[in-house]
Every structure is written in structure tokens, then in C-alpha cells.
Amino acid sequence: GNSVTQMEGPVTLSEEAFLTINCTYTATGYPSLFWYVQYPGEGLQLLLKATKADDKGSNKGFEATYRKETTSFHLEKGSVQVSDSAVYFCALTPYSGAGSYQLTFGKGTKLSVIP
Amino acid sequence: NAGVTQTPKFRVLKTGQSMTLLCAQDMNHEYMYWYRQDPGMGLRLIHYSVGEGTTAKGEVPDGYNVSRLKKQNFLLGLESAAPSQTSVYFCASIVGGRRRVSGQETQYFGPGTRLLVL
């Protein structure tokens, strides 16, 4: 079956530090890959996505590249801010001719950024 | 657009009580989903629907029922609540459709319902 493994947290960084959150996946075919972010007390929001190999998703200074050879989709940001403190989820939806688009999530990584 | 809304925001139940969680979306999306979020577990799919009048089981369907009588609404029911169902419940929707079209697979989430079963 499909699965997503992401680095366990919590992760605590100082403001302006470099962020990497690792994510690897197992899926057949060519899944679409996502990073969702959950701010305290809120629902999930799409942060970025990539739908095919070598695609790079980017948003709000965050980036992730779809690496099919290593089945990875690591999230990076060059300089984090306090406002980036949140829980980050890596997820995939498999290619499916029927298009049910079910999401499989990793367990989430909590990021805390301190001033 | 309000997007995806959920009611109630918070509820306390006693073991054995029943309740219904309502999810509504105003984006004319075909597909809707119910997830539960538990500490250290990420989000797990309970049930989903690929159109009005259709429902299907997800990863953790036991103890829940769903209905999609109207396209814009997706109801999650607990017939006899148990403490193991204490969780945060999220609803999501996507454009959907049988042909895979780039961009239509992004799920939009509601703000969540926090449920405590005593």
C-alpha cells in the first residue's frame, strides 16, 4: 500500500535558520506529492505540491522537489521566521484512473521557531 | 466563498451517545472526505464520497457512518460514541472528477471539530 514517512519532531530552530524536513514515500505509479501546514488551532492548508518527477513546488519561501529516484519530497526553507511555527504534513495521492484522490499523510513534524 | 465549514467546533459526549458532524462546502466540489487527527498519528481517512448519493470506506471506518444527500454537505455520524473516538475531525473537499486533471487534486480542509467522549 501507499505510505509516507517524515522525520519526527519536534524541531526547534532559531529565527533565520535553515530548515529541512525529510519526507520519503512508497507508492506505485506516479503519485502527486504535497506539503500541508497546520497552524495552531486551525485546519490544514496546502503549502505546496508537485505532480511529476523533478517538479519543484514552492510557496512562501518553502521549496520541495519531487525526486522519483529516491522517492523523496523534502521540504526546505532558507530562513525561517517565528510565523512559520506550525505542524507540517507530507502527503501523497496516488494516480488513480477512478480519481478518488485519497490522501495518505505522514505523521507530521512540529516546527517551533524561537526569536 | 466560505470554503469548507464544519459544525460544531467542539462537543463533549458521554459514552454511548450519538451525534452528527456536519461538513458543508460552497465550491461545487464533487469529492468530500472525513479524517480524524490523533497525536502522533497524522490524519487518517474515515470515509469519503465521490459524488452526491455515494460513500465509501477509508482506512478507519468502524464506528462511523456517513451520508451525502446533497452535493454540498457530507455528514459524519457516531451512533454510539466511545472514548476511542475522542479526536479532532477534519472534513475536506476537492474538485474531483474521473479524468485526472492537474490542479484538481488539491484538498481543501475545514477548521475541524474537536470531540471529547467521556
Short mmCIF file of N, CA and C in Angstrom, two decimals, chain B residues 1 6-7 13 33 37 41-42 48 52 70 83-84 86:
data_model
loop_
_atom_site.label_atom_id
_atom_site.label_comp_id
_atom_site.label_asym_id
_atom_site.label_seq_id
_atom_site.Cartn_x
_atom_site.Cartn_y
_atom_site.Cartn_z
N ASN B 1 -16.70 33.29 -0.94
CA ASN B 1 -16.84 31.87 -0.63
C ASN B 1 -16.41 31.58 0.81
N GLN B 6 -17.36 23.54 9.12
CA GLN B 6 -17.73 22.38 9.94
C GLN B 6 -18.47 22.84 11.18
N THR B 7 -19.50 22.10 11.53
CA THR B 7 -20.22 22.35 12.78
C THR B 7 -20.47 21.04 13.49
N LEU B 13 -19.26 14.47 24.57
CA LEU B 13 -20.27 13.43 24.59
C LEU B 13 -19.98 12.46 25.72
N TYR B 33 -14.37 14.31 2.02
CA TYR B 33 -13.65 13.36 2.86
C TYR B 33 -13.83 13.71 4.34
N GLN B 37 -7.77 13.19 13.31
CA GLN B 37 -6.38 13.50 13.63
C GLN B 37 -6.13 13.18 15.08
N MET B 41 -0.27 10.41 15.03
CA MET B 41 -0.82 9.50 14.01
C MET B 41 -1.06 10.20 12.68
N GLY B 42 -0.87 11.48 12.61
CA GLY B 42 -1.21 12.18 11.39
C GLY B 42 -2.72 12.19 11.19
N TYR B 48 -15.22 8.58 2.61
CA TYR B 48 -15.20 9.61 1.61
C TYR B 48 -16.36 9.43 0.65
N GLU B 52 -22.65 13.06 -5.02
CA GLU B 52 -23.91 13.02 -4.28
C GLU B 52 -24.48 11.62 -4.30
N LYS B 70 -26.86 15.70 -0.25
CA LYS B 70 -26.73 16.88 -1.10
C LYS B 70 -25.25 17.05 -1.46
N PRO B 83 -14.89 6.31 24.00
CA PRO B 83 -13.73 7.17 24.31
C PRO B 83 -12.65 7.12 23.24
N SER B 84 -12.53 6.00 22.52
CA SER B 84 -11.52 5.88 21.46
C SER B 84 -11.82 6.81 20.28
N THR B 86 -12.52 9.96 20.73
CA THR B 86 -12.03 11.30 21.09
C THR B 86 -10.93 11.68 20.10
#
